[in-house]
Amino acid sequence: MVNVLRTTSALAMVAASFGFVDAGNIKCTGINYNIRAGPDWATANEKCKPASQIATELATLKGVTDAIRLYSLTDCDQATAVVPAAIEAGLKIELGMWVDSSTSSFEAEKAAFQTLLETGVVQSEHIVGIHVGSEAVYRGDVTVEVAISNLEEIRTLCKANSGAASIPLTIADIGDTYSAYPKLIEAVDYVSANYFPFWEKVDIDGAADSFYKRFSALVETASTYNKEVIVGETGWASDGTGAGASPATAANAAKYFYDFYTLAAEKNLMYYYFSAFDEPWKLPTLEANETVEAYFGLFTEEGVLKDVISAKFDNTTASFDGSDSATITAVGGDDTTTTSTASDGDDATSDDATQDETTSDDVEDDTTTASSSHKDCAM
C-alpha cells in the first residue's frame, strides 16, 4: 500500500505586522486557494487580485496550513502571480491545470506549465503534486480516456525535467467518478477525490461520518491498486441559498469544519479544505437559488477567520492541531516510485509515521449514489 508519511510541523502564526486574526490551534494539511476577484467579463484589474492582496492572503494562509492547492495556471496567470509568491511565503503547492470541453483550455495550461518548467520553479521541494483537470469527467467535459491522455502528456513533460520528474500526478474528480472508473485509479500516482456531504442534503450532525463512510470505501478500492487517496475538496457553505443542498448557515459550516478537522486528525488524512476565502464576486454569475457558492471560505473576503469557526475551536479542549502535513509516496504510471512532501517539519521514518491501513472491517457498504461535488468552483 502507498504510505503517507507525516511529519509534525510547528504552528506558523501570522505575522503581527499584517494585523491578521489569531487562528488559534487550527492547522490544516492543505487549503484550496483562488485569486479570482471578478467574473469572466470583468476587466483584468477587476477580474484578478493584485499582487499585494495575494501576498497578504498567502501570509494569512501560512498561519493555518503549510500547503495550498490551485485550479489553474492560466486563469489570472496564476503560474507567475501565485506560485513564486507562495514559495516565498513558505507554502508548498499542489498545482492545478484546468480542463474543460475546449481542447484549447488544456493546451494553454500545458503551455503555461512548460514555461513554468523552464523557470526552474517546479521542484519537488516546493510542488507536492499536480492535478490535471478538476471534475472534468464528472461534468462530462471530457471522457475518461481524454482525461488520462492529458495526464500522460504532463507526465512526459515532467519526466524530461529533472526537477519535476519525481512530482506525483493525479486527476481531481468526485469520489463517485473514481469508483465508477477504476482505470482512473490505475492511471494516477495518487487519487484526489472530492466529497461534499453539503450537496447531498446530509444532516449536519452526521455529515463528517457520512464523508468518512464514502471515503473509506474508495480507500479500500484504491488500495488494491496500491494507490493513496487524498481529499481534494470538502467543505460547507456558511450562507446563501442552494437548491438541493443542506442548510447553509454559519453554525453548520463551523460544525462541519470542526467535525471534519477532528476526524482528519484522528484518521491521519491528507486533505485540501474548500476553501480559503469567501468569494462574493461570484454572486452576479450565480442563479438566485445557488448563491451558496460565494460562501465556502474559512475566512471572509477581508481575510478574517469567521467568528463561528474561531469560537468553535476556542471553546474546545481538544489537544491536537491537525497540522501533520503529508509526504505523498506514490507509485507512478511506469511503476516507479515518486515522493513529494507538504511539510516543513523534521524528517520522519516510515516506521514512525506510516498511515494506518483501512481494513474491510472498517468499511460499511456504500449505498449512496448522489454526487459529492460542489458546482464548478474554480473558474
Short mmCIF file of C-alpha atoms in Angstrom, two decimals:
data_model
loop_
_atom_site.label_atom_id
_atom_site.label_comp_id
_atom_site.label_asym_id
_atom_site.label_seq_id
_atom_site.Cartn_x
_atom_site.Cartn_y
_atom_site.Cartn_z
CA MET A 1 0.00 0.00 0.00
CA VAL A 2 1.18 3.53 -0.71
CA ASN A 3 2.13 5.23 2.52
CA VAL A 4 1.56 8.80 3.60
CA LEU A 5 4.50 9.72 5.82
CA ARG A 6 3.72 12.59 8.13
CA THR A 7 5.99 14.92 10.00
CA THR A 8 4.73 17.34 12.63
CA SER A 9 5.41 20.94 11.74
CA ALA A 10 5.27 23.86 14.16
CA LEU A 11 2.18 26.03 14.02
CA ALA A 12 3.13 29.03 11.92
CA MET A 13 1.45 32.11 13.35
CA VAL A 14 0.51 35.01 11.10
CA ALA A 15 2.90 37.93 11.20
CA ALA A 16 1.69 40.60 13.61
CA SER A 17 2.65 43.31 11.16
CA PHE A 18 -0.24 42.29 8.92
CA GLY A 19 -2.74 42.55 11.78
CA PHE A 20 -4.41 39.21 10.97
CA VAL A 21 -6.76 37.40 13.30
CA ASP A 22 -5.18 34.78 15.53
CA ALA A 23 -6.24 31.42 14.07
CA GLY A 24 -5.52 29.67 17.36
CA ASN A 25 -4.65 26.00 17.08
CA ILE A 26 -6.05 25.45 13.58
CA LYS A 27 -3.59 23.86 11.17
CA CYS A 28 -4.99 22.18 8.06
CA THR A 29 -2.96 19.82 5.89
CA GLY A 30 -3.95 21.97 2.90
CA ILE A 31 -6.44 24.59 1.66
CA ASN A 32 -7.79 25.40 -1.81
CA TYR A 33 -6.91 28.90 -2.99
CA ASN A 34 -8.15 31.08 -5.86
CA ILE A 35 -7.07 34.60 -6.86
CA ARG A 36 -10.17 35.41 -8.87
CA ALA A 37 -11.83 38.68 -7.84
CA GLY A 38 -14.36 39.10 -10.65
CA PRO A 39 -16.29 37.30 -13.40
CA ASP A 40 -15.00 36.44 -16.87
CA TRP A 41 -16.38 39.64 -18.38
CA ALA A 42 -14.59 41.93 -15.90
CA THR A 43 -11.52 43.93 -16.85
CA ALA A 44 -8.14 42.47 -15.90
CA ASN A 45 -7.83 44.79 -12.89
CA GLU A 46 -11.27 43.77 -11.62
CA LYS A 47 -11.04 40.09 -12.52
CA CYS A 48 -7.85 39.19 -10.63
CA LYS A 49 -6.49 40.03 -7.19
CA PRO A 50 -3.47 42.38 -7.15
CA ALA A 51 -0.04 41.15 -6.06
CA SER A 52 -0.29 42.96 -2.72
CA GLN A 53 -3.55 41.19 -1.84
CA ILE A 54 -2.16 37.83 -2.94
CA ALA A 55 0.87 38.29 -0.68
CA THR A 56 -1.35 39.25 2.25
CA GLU A 57 -3.67 36.28 1.73
CA LEU A 58 -0.80 33.82 1.40
CA ALA A 59 0.64 35.12 4.67
CA THR A 60 -2.78 34.58 6.26
CA LEU A 61 -2.97 31.03 4.93
CA LYS A 62 0.53 30.23 6.17
CA GLY A 63 -0.91 30.70 9.66
CA VAL A 64 -3.36 27.82 9.17
CA THR A 65 -1.65 25.49 6.68
CA ASP A 66 1.63 24.59 5.03
CA ALA A 67 0.15 23.80 1.61
CA ILE A 68 -2.26 25.34 -0.89
CA ARG A 69 -3.96 23.89 -3.94
CA LEU A 70 -4.57 25.79 -7.18
CA TYR A 71 -7.02 25.08 -10.01
CA SER A 72 -5.32 26.71 -12.97
CA LEU A 73 -2.01 28.07 -14.21
CA THR A 74 -3.55 30.34 -16.85
CA ASP A 75 -6.56 31.87 -15.09
CA CYS A 76 -5.32 35.23 -13.79
CA ASP A 77 -1.84 33.99 -14.77
CA GLN A 78 -1.51 32.03 -11.53
CA ALA A 79 1.68 30.36 -12.75
CA THR A 80 3.52 33.64 -12.27
CA ALA A 81 1.17 35.50 -9.91
CA VAL A 82 0.85 32.81 -7.22
CA VAL A 83 3.49 30.10 -7.50
CA PRO A 84 6.61 32.21 -6.76
CA ALA A 85 4.74 34.21 -4.09
CA ALA A 86 3.54 31.04 -2.36
CA ILE A 87 7.06 29.64 -2.30
CA GLU A 88 8.30 32.94 -0.87
CA ALA A 89 5.61 32.67 1.83
CA GLY A 90 6.88 29.22 2.79
CA LEU A 91 3.93 27.31 1.35
CA LYS A 92 4.00 24.06 -0.61
CA ILE A 93 1.73 23.88 -3.66
CA GLU A 94 -0.39 21.34 -5.47
CA LEU A 95 -0.55 22.78 -8.97
CA GLY A 96 -3.77 22.51 -10.95
CA MET A 97 -4.44 22.58 -14.68
CA TRP A 98 -7.95 23.49 -15.76
CA VAL A 99 -9.59 21.15 -18.26
CA ASP A 100 -12.97 21.73 -19.88
CA SER A 101 -14.76 20.81 -23.11
CA SER A 102 -12.47 23.04 -25.18
CA THR A 103 -9.14 21.41 -26.06
CA SER A 104 -7.62 24.88 -26.23
CA SER A 105 -8.02 25.23 -22.45
CA PHE A 106 -5.78 22.25 -21.76
CA GLU A 107 -3.31 23.29 -24.44
CA ALA A 108 -3.00 26.72 -22.81
CA GLU A 109 -2.47 25.13 -19.39
CA LYS A 110 0.16 22.79 -20.82
CA ALA A 111 1.99 25.71 -22.44
CA ALA A 112 1.95 27.62 -19.15
CA PHE A 113 3.32 24.54 -17.39
CA GLN A 114 6.12 24.22 -19.94
CA THR A 115 7.06 27.85 -19.32
CA LEU A 116 6.99 27.25 -15.57
CA LEU A 117 9.26 24.23 -16.00
CA GLU A 118 11.76 26.37 -17.88
CA THR A 119 11.99 28.81 -14.97
CA GLY A 120 13.19 26.03 -12.68
CA VAL A 121 10.45 26.76 -10.12
CA VAL A 122 8.85 23.32 -10.47
CA GLN A 123 10.87 21.37 -7.92
CA SER A 124 9.64 18.60 -5.65
CA GLU A 125 10.72 20.61 -2.60
CA HIS A 126 8.04 23.20 -3.48
CA ILE A 127 5.46 21.37 -5.63
CA VAL A 128 3.88 18.43 -3.78
CA GLY A 129 1.63 17.28 -6.60
CA ILE A 130 -0.09 18.24 -9.84
CA HIS A 131 -3.71 17.57 -10.75
CA VAL A 132 -4.65 17.64 -14.42
CA GLY A 133 -8.31 18.59 -14.58
CA SER A 134 -10.83 19.25 -11.81
CA GLU A 135 -14.13 17.33 -12.07
CA ALA A 136 -13.91 17.45 -15.87
CA VAL A 137 -15.07 13.83 -16.17
CA TYR A 138 -17.91 14.41 -13.69
CA ARG A 139 -19.11 17.45 -15.66
CA GLY A 140 -18.97 15.47 -18.90
CA ASP A 141 -16.43 17.87 -20.41
CA VAL A 142 -14.03 15.05 -21.28
CA THR A 143 -14.10 11.27 -21.36
CA VAL A 144 -12.04 9.14 -19.01
CA GLU A 145 -9.76 8.33 -21.93
CA VAL A 146 -9.12 12.01 -22.70
CA ALA A 147 -8.52 12.76 -19.02
CA ILE A 148 -5.88 10.02 -18.86
CA SER A 149 -4.32 11.16 -22.15
CA ASN A 150 -3.99 14.70 -20.77
CA LEU A 151 -2.35 13.32 -17.65
CA GLU A 152 0.17 11.33 -19.69
CA GLU A 153 1.10 14.40 -21.71
CA ILE A 154 2.00 16.21 -18.49
CA ARG A 155 3.83 13.12 -17.22
CA THR A 156 6.01 13.18 -20.34
CA LEU A 157 6.92 16.82 -19.70
CA CYS A 158 7.75 16.07 -16.07
CA LYS A 159 9.95 13.09 -16.91
CA ALA A 160 12.01 15.27 -19.23
CA ASN A 161 12.68 17.76 -16.42
CA SER A 162 14.96 16.73 -13.56
CA GLY A 163 13.22 18.97 -11.04
CA ALA A 164 9.72 17.74 -11.86
CA ALA A 165 10.44 14.08 -12.57
CA SER A 166 9.58 12.92 -9.04
CA ILE A 167 6.42 15.01 -8.56
CA PRO A 168 3.30 12.79 -8.34
CA LEU A 169 0.41 13.42 -10.74
CA THR A 170 -3.33 12.95 -10.39
CA ILE A 171 -6.73 13.75 -11.88
CA ALA A 172 -9.09 15.55 -9.49
CA ASP A 173 -12.70 14.38 -9.55
CA ILE A 174 -15.52 13.37 -7.25
CA GLY A 175 -15.19 10.10 -5.39
CA ASP A 176 -18.06 8.54 -7.35
CA THR A 177 -16.19 9.10 -10.62
CA TYR A 178 -13.17 7.18 -9.36
CA SER A 179 -15.41 4.39 -8.08
CA ALA A 180 -17.16 4.14 -11.45
CA TYR A 181 -13.94 4.18 -13.49
CA PRO A 182 -11.16 2.14 -11.84
CA LYS A 183 -8.93 2.83 -14.86
CA LEU A 184 -8.56 6.35 -13.43
CA ILE A 185 -7.13 4.86 -10.24
CA GLU A 186 -4.68 2.84 -12.32
CA ALA A 187 -3.57 5.91 -14.29
CA VAL A 188 -2.82 8.34 -11.46
CA ASP A 189 0.02 8.37 -8.94
CA TYR A 190 -2.44 9.15 -6.14
CA VAL A 191 -6.21 9.55 -6.06
CA SER A 192 -7.56 13.07 -5.50
CA ALA A 193 -11.25 12.77 -4.62
CA ASN A 194 -13.79 15.47 -3.77
CA TYR A 195 -16.54 14.87 -1.19
CA PHE A 196 -19.32 17.30 -0.25
CA PRO A 197 -21.98 15.96 2.15
CA PHE A 198 -23.33 19.52 1.91
CA TRP A 199 -24.63 18.81 -1.62
CA GLU A 200 -26.26 15.54 -0.56
CA LYS A 201 -28.66 17.04 1.99
CA VAL A 202 -26.92 15.14 4.77
CA ASP A 203 -27.88 16.23 8.28
CA ILE A 204 -25.07 18.27 9.78
CA ASP A 205 -24.82 16.02 12.86
CA GLY A 206 -23.85 13.05 10.69
CA ALA A 207 -22.05 14.85 7.87
CA ALA A 208 -18.47 14.01 8.84
CA ASP A 209 -19.39 10.36 9.40
CA SER A 210 -21.13 10.29 6.02
CA PHE A 211 -18.00 11.65 4.39
CA TYR A 212 -15.79 9.05 6.06
CA LYS A 213 -18.01 6.12 5.10
CA ARG A 214 -17.82 7.07 1.42
CA PHE A 215 -14.14 7.99 1.59
CA SER A 216 -13.22 4.70 3.28
CA ALA A 217 -14.91 2.69 0.54
CA LEU A 218 -12.74 4.41 -2.08
CA VAL A 219 -9.62 3.92 0.06
CA GLU A 220 -10.32 0.20 0.12
CA THR A 221 -10.75 0.09 -3.66
CA ALA A 222 -7.66 2.21 -4.32
CA SER A 223 -5.53 0.07 -2.00
CA THR A 224 -5.93 -2.86 -4.42
CA TYR A 225 -4.09 -0.69 -6.96
CA ASN A 226 -1.50 0.39 -4.38
CA LYS A 227 -2.72 3.99 -4.59
CA GLU A 228 -3.18 6.54 -1.81
CA VAL A 229 -6.36 8.65 -1.59
CA ILE A 230 -6.32 12.29 -0.54
CA VAL A 231 -9.30 14.62 -0.21
CA GLY A 232 -9.03 17.22 -2.95
CA GLU A 233 -12.01 19.22 -1.71
CA THR A 234 -14.57 19.15 1.05
CA GLY A 235 -16.39 21.99 2.78
CA TRP A 236 -19.68 23.56 3.84
CA ALA A 237 -21.17 26.94 2.87
CA SER A 238 -21.89 29.39 5.68
CA ASP A 239 -24.54 31.47 3.89
CA GLY A 240 -26.67 31.75 0.77
CA THR A 241 -29.29 29.52 -0.81
CA GLY A 242 -28.64 26.23 -2.56
CA ALA A 243 -31.26 24.19 -4.37
CA GLY A 244 -30.92 20.59 -3.28
CA ALA A 245 -28.23 21.40 -0.71
CA SER A 246 -28.10 21.15 3.06
CA PRO A 247 -28.83 24.30 5.11
CA ALA A 248 -26.03 26.84 4.62
CA THR A 249 -25.57 28.53 7.98
CA ALA A 250 -22.54 29.85 9.81
CA ALA A 251 -23.12 27.37 12.64
CA ASN A 252 -23.36 24.40 10.26
CA ALA A 253 -20.24 25.46 8.36
CA ALA A 254 -18.29 25.75 11.62
CA LYS A 255 -19.55 22.40 12.88
CA TYR A 256 -18.68 20.57 9.67
CA PHE A 257 -15.20 22.08 9.59
CA TYR A 258 -14.60 21.19 13.24
CA ASP A 259 -16.00 17.66 12.90
CA PHE A 260 -14.09 17.00 9.67
CA TYR A 261 -10.91 18.55 11.06
CA THR A 262 -11.14 16.38 14.17
CA LEU A 263 -11.82 13.26 12.11
CA ALA A 264 -8.95 14.01 9.72
CA ALA A 265 -6.54 14.42 12.62
CA GLU A 266 -7.69 11.18 14.24
CA LYS A 267 -7.54 9.19 10.99
CA ASN A 268 -4.35 10.85 9.71
CA LEU A 269 -5.95 12.05 6.47
CA MET A 270 -4.36 14.31 3.88
CA TYR A 271 -6.84 16.90 2.57
CA TYR A 272 -7.25 20.33 0.99
CA TYR A 273 -10.19 22.12 2.58
CA PHE A 274 -12.55 24.10 0.36
CA SER A 275 -11.92 26.89 0.56
CA ALA A 276 -9.67 29.72 1.73
CA PHE A 277 -11.76 32.91 1.39
CA ASP A 278 -15.37 33.79 0.65
CA GLU A 279 -15.93 34.83 -2.98
CA PRO A 280 -18.85 37.28 -3.19
CA TRP A 281 -17.67 38.23 -6.69
CA LYS A 282 -19.41 35.04 -7.84
CA LEU A 283 -22.88 36.31 -6.90
CA PRO A 284 -23.60 38.08 -10.23
CA THR A 285 -22.71 34.83 -12.04
CA LEU A 286 -25.00 32.59 -9.98
CA GLU A 287 -28.67 31.71 -10.15
CA ALA A 288 -30.74 33.06 -7.27
CA ASN A 289 -31.07 29.55 -5.82
CA GLU A 290 -27.34 28.78 -5.90
CA THR A 291 -25.74 31.69 -4.05
CA VAL A 292 -24.06 29.34 -1.56
CA GLU A 293 -21.09 29.13 -3.96
CA ALA A 294 -19.89 32.50 -2.68
CA TYR A 295 -19.61 31.45 0.97
CA PHE A 296 -17.40 28.37 1.33
CA GLY A 297 -14.42 30.26 2.77
CA LEU A 298 -12.88 29.64 6.16
CA PHE A 299 -12.04 33.34 6.03
CA THR A 300 -14.20 36.26 4.98
CA GLU A 301 -13.38 38.15 1.80
CA GLU A 302 -11.48 40.61 4.02
CA GLY A 303 -9.23 37.84 5.38
CA VAL A 304 -10.78 37.45 8.83
CA LEU A 305 -11.33 33.95 10.20
CA LYS A 306 -15.08 33.54 10.54
CA ASP A 307 -16.24 34.18 14.10
CA VAL A 308 -18.17 30.93 14.49
CA ILE A 309 -15.15 28.88 13.40
CA SER A 310 -12.85 30.72 15.78
CA ALA A 311 -15.35 30.28 18.61
CA LYS A 312 -15.76 26.58 17.86
CA PHE A 313 -12.04 25.99 18.39
CA ASP A 314 -11.70 28.42 21.29
CA ASN A 315 -14.40 26.54 23.19
CA THR A 316 -12.90 23.08 22.76
CA THR A 317 -10.33 21.35 24.90
CA ALA A 318 -9.00 19.27 22.01
CA SER A 319 -5.22 19.00 22.17
CA PHE A 320 -4.50 18.08 18.54
CA ASP A 321 -3.58 20.69 15.95
CA GLY A 322 -4.29 18.66 12.81
CA SER A 323 -1.14 20.05 11.27
CA ASP A 324 0.68 16.94 10.14
CA SER A 325 1.44 17.68 6.52
CA ALA A 326 1.97 14.79 4.19
CA THR A 327 4.60 13.19 2.07
CA ILE A 328 2.82 11.53 -0.82
CA THR A 329 4.77 8.44 -1.80
CA ALA A 330 3.03 7.31 -4.95
CA VAL A 331 3.50 4.54 -7.45
CA GLY A 332 3.77 6.19 -10.85
CA GLY A 333 2.25 5.10 -14.13
CA ASP A 334 5.55 3.47 -15.10
CA ASP A 335 5.74 1.61 -11.74
CA THR A 336 8.44 3.96 -10.46
CA THR A 337 8.07 5.50 -7.03
CA THR A 338 7.67 9.24 -6.67
CA THR A 339 7.76 11.20 -3.44
CA SER A 340 6.73 14.74 -2.61
CA THR A 341 6.26 16.45 0.73
CA ALA A 342 3.94 19.15 2.05
CA SER A 343 5.70 19.69 5.35
CA ASP A 344 8.45 21.94 6.63
CA GLY A 345 8.98 19.76 9.68
CA ASP A 346 11.74 17.31 10.58
CA ASP A 347 12.05 14.14 8.55
CA ALA A 348 10.25 11.07 9.84
CA THR A 349 10.79 7.43 9.11
CA SER A 350 8.13 5.17 7.69
CA ASP A 351 8.29 3.07 10.86
CA ASP A 352 7.27 6.10 12.91
CA ALA A 353 4.64 7.58 10.65
CA THR A 354 3.06 5.04 8.34
CA GLN A 355 -0.61 5.71 7.80
CA ASP A 356 -2.98 3.17 9.32
CA GLU A 357 -4.48 0.94 6.67
CA THR A 358 -8.23 0.80 6.34
CA THR A 359 -9.44 -2.79 6.57
CA SER A 360 -12.63 -4.20 5.17
CA ASP A 361 -13.95 -4.48 8.72
CA ASP A 362 -13.81 -0.69 8.98
CA VAL A 363 -15.78 -0.04 5.81
CA GLU A 364 -19.52 -0.40 5.52
CA ASP A 365 -21.28 -0.95 2.21
CA ASP A 366 -21.75 2.39 0.50
CA THR A 367 -25.22 2.67 -0.96
CA THR A 368 -25.19 6.42 -1.57
CA THR A 369 -25.19 7.29 -5.26
CA ALA A 370 -25.59 11.06 -5.19
CA SER A 371 -22.58 13.01 -6.39
CA SER A 372 -20.46 14.83 -3.84
CA SER A 373 -19.43 17.79 -5.96
CA HIS A 374 -19.95 21.45 -5.39
CA LYS A 375 -20.69 23.42 -8.54
CA ASP A 376 -17.76 24.46 -10.76
CA CYS A 377 -15.84 26.33 -8.09
CA ALA A 378 -12.62 27.04 -9.82
CA MET A 379 -13.29 29.45 -12.59
#
